Coordinates of C-alpha atoms and ligand atoms in Angstrom, one line a residue:
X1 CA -0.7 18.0 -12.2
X2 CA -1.5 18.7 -8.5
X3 CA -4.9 16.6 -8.5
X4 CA -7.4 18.2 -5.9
X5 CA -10.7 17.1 -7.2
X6 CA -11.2 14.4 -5.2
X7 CA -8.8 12.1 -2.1
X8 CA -10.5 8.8 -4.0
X9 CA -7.4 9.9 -6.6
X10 CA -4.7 8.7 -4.2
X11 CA -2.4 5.8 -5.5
X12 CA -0.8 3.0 -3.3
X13 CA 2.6 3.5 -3.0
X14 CA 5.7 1.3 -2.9
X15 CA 4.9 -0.5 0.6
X16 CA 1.4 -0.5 0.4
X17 CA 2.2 -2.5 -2.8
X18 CA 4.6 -4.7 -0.8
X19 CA 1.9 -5.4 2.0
X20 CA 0.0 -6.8 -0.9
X21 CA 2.3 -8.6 -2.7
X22 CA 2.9 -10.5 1.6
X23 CA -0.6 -11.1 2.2
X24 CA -2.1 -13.7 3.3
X25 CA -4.9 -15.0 1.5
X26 CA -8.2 -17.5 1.2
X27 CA -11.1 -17.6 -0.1
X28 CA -13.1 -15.2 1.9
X29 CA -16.8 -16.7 0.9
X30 CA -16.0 -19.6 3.0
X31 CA -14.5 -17.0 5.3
X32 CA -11.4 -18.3 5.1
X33 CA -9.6 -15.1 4.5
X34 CA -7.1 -14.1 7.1
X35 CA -6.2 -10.6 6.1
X36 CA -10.0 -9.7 5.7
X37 CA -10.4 -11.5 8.7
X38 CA -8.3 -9.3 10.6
X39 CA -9.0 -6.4 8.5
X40 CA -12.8 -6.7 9.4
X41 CA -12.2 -7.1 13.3
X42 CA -10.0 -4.2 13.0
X43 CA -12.5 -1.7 12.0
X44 CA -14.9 -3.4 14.3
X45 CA -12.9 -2.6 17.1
X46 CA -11.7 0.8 16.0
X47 CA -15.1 2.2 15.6
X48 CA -16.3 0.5 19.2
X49 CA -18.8 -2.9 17.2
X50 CA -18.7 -6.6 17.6
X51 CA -18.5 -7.1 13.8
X52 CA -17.2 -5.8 10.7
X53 CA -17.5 -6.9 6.4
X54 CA -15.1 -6.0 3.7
X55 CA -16.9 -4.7 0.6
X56 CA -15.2 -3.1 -2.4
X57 CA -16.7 0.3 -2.4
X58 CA -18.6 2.7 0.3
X59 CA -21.2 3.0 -2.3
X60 CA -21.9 -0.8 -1.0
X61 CA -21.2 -0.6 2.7
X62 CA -23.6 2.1 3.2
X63 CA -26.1 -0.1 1.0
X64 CA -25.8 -3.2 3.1
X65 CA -25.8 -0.9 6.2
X66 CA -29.4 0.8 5.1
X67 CA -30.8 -2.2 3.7
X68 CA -29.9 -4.4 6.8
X69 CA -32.1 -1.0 9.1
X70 CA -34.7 -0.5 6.5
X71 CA -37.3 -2.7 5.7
X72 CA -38.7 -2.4 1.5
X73 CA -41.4 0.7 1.8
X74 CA -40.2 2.2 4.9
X75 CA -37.8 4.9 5.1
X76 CA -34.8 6.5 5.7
X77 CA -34.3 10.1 6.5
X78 CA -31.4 12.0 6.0
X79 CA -29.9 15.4 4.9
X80 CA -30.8 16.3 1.5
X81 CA -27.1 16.3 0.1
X82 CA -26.7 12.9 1.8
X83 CA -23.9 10.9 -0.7
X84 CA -26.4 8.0 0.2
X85 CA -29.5 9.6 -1.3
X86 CA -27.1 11.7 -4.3
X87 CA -24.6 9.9 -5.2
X88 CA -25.3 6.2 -4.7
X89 CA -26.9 6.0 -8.2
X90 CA -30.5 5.6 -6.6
X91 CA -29.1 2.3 -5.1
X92 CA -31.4 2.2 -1.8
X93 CA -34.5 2.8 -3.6
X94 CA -33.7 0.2 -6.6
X95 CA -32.4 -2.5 -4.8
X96 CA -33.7 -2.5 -0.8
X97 CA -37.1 -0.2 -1.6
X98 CA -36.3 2.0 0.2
X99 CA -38.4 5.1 0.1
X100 CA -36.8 8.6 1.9
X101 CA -37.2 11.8 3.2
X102 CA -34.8 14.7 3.6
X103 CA -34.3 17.7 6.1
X104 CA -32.0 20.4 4.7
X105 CA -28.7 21.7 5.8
X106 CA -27.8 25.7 4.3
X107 CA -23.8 24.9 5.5
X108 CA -23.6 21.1 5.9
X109 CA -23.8 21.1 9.8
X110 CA -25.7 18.3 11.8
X111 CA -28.5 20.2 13.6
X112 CA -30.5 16.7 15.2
X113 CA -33.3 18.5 15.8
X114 CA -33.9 19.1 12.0
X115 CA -33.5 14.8 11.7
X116 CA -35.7 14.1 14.5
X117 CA -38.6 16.7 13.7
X118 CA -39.1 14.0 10.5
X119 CA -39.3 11.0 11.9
X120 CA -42.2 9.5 11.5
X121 CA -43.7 6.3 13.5
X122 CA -46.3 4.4 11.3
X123 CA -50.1 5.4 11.4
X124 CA -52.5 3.0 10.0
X125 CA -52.1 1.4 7.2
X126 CA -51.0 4.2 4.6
X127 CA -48.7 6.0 6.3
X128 CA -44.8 5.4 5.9
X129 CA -42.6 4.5 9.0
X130 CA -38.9 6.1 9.6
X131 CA -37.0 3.0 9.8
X132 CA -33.4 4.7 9.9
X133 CA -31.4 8.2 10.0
X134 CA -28.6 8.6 7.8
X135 CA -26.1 11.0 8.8
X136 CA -22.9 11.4 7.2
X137 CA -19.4 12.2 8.7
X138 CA -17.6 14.1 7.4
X139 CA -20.5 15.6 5.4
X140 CA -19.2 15.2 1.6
X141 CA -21.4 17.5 -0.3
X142 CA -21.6 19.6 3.2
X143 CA -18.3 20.8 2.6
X144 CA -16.0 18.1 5.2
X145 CA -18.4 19.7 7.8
X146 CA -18.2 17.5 11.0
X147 CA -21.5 16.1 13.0
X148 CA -21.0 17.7 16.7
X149 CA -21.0 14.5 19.0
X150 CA -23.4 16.5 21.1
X151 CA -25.6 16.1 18.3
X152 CA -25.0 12.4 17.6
X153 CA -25.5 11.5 21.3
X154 CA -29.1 13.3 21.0
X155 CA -29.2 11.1 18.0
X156 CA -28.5 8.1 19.6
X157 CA -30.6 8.6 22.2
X158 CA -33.9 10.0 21.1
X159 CA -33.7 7.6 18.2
X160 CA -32.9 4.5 20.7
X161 CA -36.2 5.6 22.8
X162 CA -38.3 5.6 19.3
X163 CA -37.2 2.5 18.0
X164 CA -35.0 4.0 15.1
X165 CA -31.7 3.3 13.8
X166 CA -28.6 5.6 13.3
X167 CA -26.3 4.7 9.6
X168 CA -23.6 6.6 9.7
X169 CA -22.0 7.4 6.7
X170 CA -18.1 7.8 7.7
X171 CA -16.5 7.7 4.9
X172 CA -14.2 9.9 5.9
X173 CA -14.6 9.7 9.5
X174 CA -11.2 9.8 10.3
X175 CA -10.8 13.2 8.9
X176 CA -13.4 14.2 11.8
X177 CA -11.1 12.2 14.2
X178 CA -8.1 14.5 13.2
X179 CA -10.0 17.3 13.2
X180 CA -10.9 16.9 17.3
X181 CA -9.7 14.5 18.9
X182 CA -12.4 13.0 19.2
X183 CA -11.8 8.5 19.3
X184 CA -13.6 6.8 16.0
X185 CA -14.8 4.5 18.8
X186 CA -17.0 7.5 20.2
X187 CA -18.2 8.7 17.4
X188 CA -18.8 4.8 16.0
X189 CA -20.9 3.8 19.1
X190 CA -23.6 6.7 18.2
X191 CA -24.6 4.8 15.0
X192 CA -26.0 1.5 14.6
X193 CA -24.2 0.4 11.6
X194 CA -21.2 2.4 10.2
X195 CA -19.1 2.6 6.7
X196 CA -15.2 3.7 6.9
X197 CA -13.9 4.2 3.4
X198 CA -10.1 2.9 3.0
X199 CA -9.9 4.4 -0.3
X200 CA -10.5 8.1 0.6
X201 CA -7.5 9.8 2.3
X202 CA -6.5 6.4 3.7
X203 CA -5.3 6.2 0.2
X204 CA -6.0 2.6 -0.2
X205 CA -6.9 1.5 -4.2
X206 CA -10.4 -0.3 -3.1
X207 CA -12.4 -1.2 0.1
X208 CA -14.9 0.4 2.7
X209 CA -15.8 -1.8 6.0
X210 CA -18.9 -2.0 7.3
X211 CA -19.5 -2.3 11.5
X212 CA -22.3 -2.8 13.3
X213 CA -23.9 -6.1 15.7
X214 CA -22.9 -9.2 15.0
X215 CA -26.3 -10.3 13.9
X216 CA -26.4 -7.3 11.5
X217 CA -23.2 -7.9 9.9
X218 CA -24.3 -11.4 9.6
X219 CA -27.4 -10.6 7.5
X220 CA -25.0 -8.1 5.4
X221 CA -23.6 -10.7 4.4
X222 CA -26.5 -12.6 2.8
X223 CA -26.8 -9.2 0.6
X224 CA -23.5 -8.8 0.3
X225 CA -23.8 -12.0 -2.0
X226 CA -27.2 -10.6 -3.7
X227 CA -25.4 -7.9 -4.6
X228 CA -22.5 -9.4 -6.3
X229 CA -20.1 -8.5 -3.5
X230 CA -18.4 -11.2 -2.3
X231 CA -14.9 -11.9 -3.3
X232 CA -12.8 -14.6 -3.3
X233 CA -8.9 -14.0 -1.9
X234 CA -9.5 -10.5 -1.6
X235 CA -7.0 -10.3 1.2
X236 CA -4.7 -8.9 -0.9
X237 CA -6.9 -5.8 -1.0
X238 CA -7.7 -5.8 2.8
X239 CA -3.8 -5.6 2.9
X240 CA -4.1 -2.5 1.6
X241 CA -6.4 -2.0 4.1
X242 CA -4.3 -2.9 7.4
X243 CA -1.2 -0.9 5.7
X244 CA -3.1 2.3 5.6
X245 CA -4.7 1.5 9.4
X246 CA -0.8 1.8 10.5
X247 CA 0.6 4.0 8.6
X248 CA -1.7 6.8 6.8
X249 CA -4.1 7.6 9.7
X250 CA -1.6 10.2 10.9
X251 CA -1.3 12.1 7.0
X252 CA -5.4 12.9 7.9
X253 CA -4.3 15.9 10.1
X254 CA -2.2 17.5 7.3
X255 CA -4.5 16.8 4.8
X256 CA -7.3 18.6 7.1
X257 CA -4.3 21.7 7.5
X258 CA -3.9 22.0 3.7
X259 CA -7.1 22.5 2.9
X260 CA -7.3 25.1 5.6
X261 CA -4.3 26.3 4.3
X262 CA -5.9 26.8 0.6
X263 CA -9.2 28.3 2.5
X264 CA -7.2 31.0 4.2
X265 CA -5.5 31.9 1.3
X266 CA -8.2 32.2 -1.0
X267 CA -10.5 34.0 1.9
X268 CA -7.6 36.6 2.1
X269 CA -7.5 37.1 -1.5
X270 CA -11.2 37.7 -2.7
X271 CA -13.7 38.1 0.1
X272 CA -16.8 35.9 -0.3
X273 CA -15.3 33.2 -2.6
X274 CA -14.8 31.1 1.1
X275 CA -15.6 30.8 4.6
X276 CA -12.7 29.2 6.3
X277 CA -14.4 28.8 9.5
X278 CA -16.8 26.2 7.4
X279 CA -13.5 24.4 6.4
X280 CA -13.3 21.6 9.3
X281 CA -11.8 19.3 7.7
X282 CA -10.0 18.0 4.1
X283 CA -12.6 20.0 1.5
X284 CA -13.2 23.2 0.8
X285 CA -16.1 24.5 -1.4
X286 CA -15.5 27.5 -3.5
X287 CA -18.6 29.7 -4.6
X288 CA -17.5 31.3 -7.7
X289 CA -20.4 33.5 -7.9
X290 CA -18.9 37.2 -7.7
X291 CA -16.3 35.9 -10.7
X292 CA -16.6 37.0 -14.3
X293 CA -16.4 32.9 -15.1
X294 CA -18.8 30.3 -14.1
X295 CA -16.9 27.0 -12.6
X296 CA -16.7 25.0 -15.3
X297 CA -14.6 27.7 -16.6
X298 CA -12.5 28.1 -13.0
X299 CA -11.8 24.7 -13.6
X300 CA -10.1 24.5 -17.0
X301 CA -8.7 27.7 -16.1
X302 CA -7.1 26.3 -13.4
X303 CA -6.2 23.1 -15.0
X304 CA -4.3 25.2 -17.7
X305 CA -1.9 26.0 -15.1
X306 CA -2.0 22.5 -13.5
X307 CA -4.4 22.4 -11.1
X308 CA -7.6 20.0 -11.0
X309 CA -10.6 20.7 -8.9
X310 CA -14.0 19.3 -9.2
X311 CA -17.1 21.3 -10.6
X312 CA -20.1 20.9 -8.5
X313 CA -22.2 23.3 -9.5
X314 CA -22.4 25.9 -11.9
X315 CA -20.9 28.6 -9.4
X316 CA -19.7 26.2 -7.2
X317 CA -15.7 24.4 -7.0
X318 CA -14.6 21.7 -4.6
X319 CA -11.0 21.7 -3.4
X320 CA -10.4 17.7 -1.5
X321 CA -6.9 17.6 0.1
X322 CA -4.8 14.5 0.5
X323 CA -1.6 12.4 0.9
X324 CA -0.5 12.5 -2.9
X325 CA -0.2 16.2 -2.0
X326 CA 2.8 17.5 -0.8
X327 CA 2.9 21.0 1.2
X328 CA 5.1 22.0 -1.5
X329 CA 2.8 21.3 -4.6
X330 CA -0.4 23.1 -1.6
X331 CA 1.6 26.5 -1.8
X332 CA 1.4 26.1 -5.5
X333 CA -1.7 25.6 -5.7
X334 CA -2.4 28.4 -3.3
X335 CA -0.5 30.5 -5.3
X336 CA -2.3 29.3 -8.5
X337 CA -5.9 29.4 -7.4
X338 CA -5.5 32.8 -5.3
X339 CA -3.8 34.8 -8.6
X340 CA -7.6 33.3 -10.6
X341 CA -9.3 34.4 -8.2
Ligands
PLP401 C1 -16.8 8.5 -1.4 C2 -18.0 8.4 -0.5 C3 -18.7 7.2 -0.3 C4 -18.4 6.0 -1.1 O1 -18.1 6.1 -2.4 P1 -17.5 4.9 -3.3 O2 -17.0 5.6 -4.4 O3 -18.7 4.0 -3.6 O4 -16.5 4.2 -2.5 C5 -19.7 7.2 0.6 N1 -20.0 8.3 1.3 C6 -19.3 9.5 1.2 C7 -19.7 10.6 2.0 C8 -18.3 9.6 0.3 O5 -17.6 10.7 0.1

């Protein structure tokens, strides 16, 4: 099977497993962990803040990092296909009270003037108050599309001036850092608070680091706790961690030329079914519209000849390229997906 519905299928391999088996551990409640020590400082200093925390999913990074901005009954804004507002399970609003608002993107591109034209300062008593903007990068549900830095520095400033914060949802910001050039540490110091998923295309089993102040990080970790969170010698998953920091950051740029790879090829062999320009980074979104079968049929057909992609929508496919991937099993699957389509 070549597995493209998703990078969070990527396995550790032999010396990932050996970094594991080395660490050093503690019992990282009394913070006595070394490895997620180090592991936490790490992404602090990668993404340019004074202070990171280990947690064993994005889903709960980006919670800590809302909850820690928004105050119960104010709210965060944020694009309408925002993972944190779609596919948290309803987190913000259950546990922080967090109420929200949404601008929509037709293409998954960060246009800050759409975020900004929502935010709303409180006006009496009944009125709610924008405590935060969410903006995710890369953009998920968008397609992989990356937030222009121009953008973000608006962001940054316009919210700074208004007394709003910036979450940045980076899951897979990395991918944007292949994709331009661009340093994690400039894109990380237009958000207040920032996640970085290590079990995307970093292709670590478990983990997600959030960064942000010192004193915010601090109160995470309070909630961290609340939340059921906190784990005990945990270092040996941070190991995981620090392995893929050195050694799988470099994979993201061929990841992100596979799936243009797959774009082009299916662009050149049905017109409509993608825009390659769209394709920025490791996803590609396929609109199945024009074919005689809806997606959930592209799919099974698809995995009939070995292929998996993800369904989401009824006309619409997503393609997420990674490091269990070679370029060998891509030109099959270019060759498999282009003769379906
Ligand atoms: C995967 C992902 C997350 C976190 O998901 P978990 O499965 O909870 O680790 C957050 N944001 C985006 C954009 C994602 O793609």
């Amino acid at each position: 099977m070549i597995d493209l519905r998703s990078d969070t299928v990527t396995r550790p391999d032999a010396a990932m497993r050996q970094a594991m088996m080395d660490a050093d551990v503690g019992d990282d409640v009394y913070g006595e962990d070394p490895t997620i020590n180090a592991l936490e400082a790490r992404v602090a200093s990668l993404l340019g803040h004074e202070a990171g925390i280990f947690c064993p999913s994005g889903s709960m990074t980006n919670m800590l990092g809302v909850a820690a901005l928004v105050a119960p009954g104010w709210e965060l804004i944020a694009e309408s296909q925002a993972h944190v507002l779609r596919a948290e399970a309803g987190g913000h609003a259950a546990l922080a009270g967090v109420t929200s608002r949404t601008w929509v993107s037709p293409d998954g591109t960060f246009t800050v003037a759409d975020a900004l034209a929502l935010m709303s300062r409180p006006r009496g008593y009944h009125q709610v108050g924008t405590a935060a903007i969410a903006v995710e990068n890369t953009h998920n549900f968008g397609g992989g599309r990356i937030a222009d830095i121009d953008e973000l520095r608006t962001l940054r400033r316009e919210t700074a001036a208004a007394g709003v914060a910036v979450h940045m949802d980076g899951a897979r910001l990395l991918n944007a850092c292949a994709a331009t050039g661009i340093s994690a540490e400039e894109y990380g110091r237009q958000a207040d608070t920032v996640s970085l998923c290590l079990s995307k295309g970093l292709g670590a089993p478990v983990g997600s680091v959030l960064v942000g102040r010192a004193d915010v990080i601090e109160k995470t970790r309070l909630l961290r706790k609340r939340y059921g969170g906190a784990m005990r010698q945990a270092g040996i998953l941070a190991a995981a961690g620090l392995y893929a920091l050195d050694n799988h950051v470099a994979g993201l740029a061929d990841d992100n030329a596979h799936a243009r790879q797959l774009a082009d090829a299916l662009a050149a062999a049905r017109e409509g079914i993608v825009d390659p320009a769209a394709v920025e980074t490791n996803i590609v979104f396929l609109d199945v519209s024009d074919l005689p079968v809806d997606a959930e049929q592209f799919a099974a057909q698809a995995a009939e000849r070995s292929v998996r992609v993800s369904v989401m929508g009824e006309n619409s496919v997503r393609l997420v390229t990674h490091r269990d991937v070679s370029p060998e099993q891509i030109d099959t699957a270019a060759e498999v997906l282009t003769s379906l389509v």
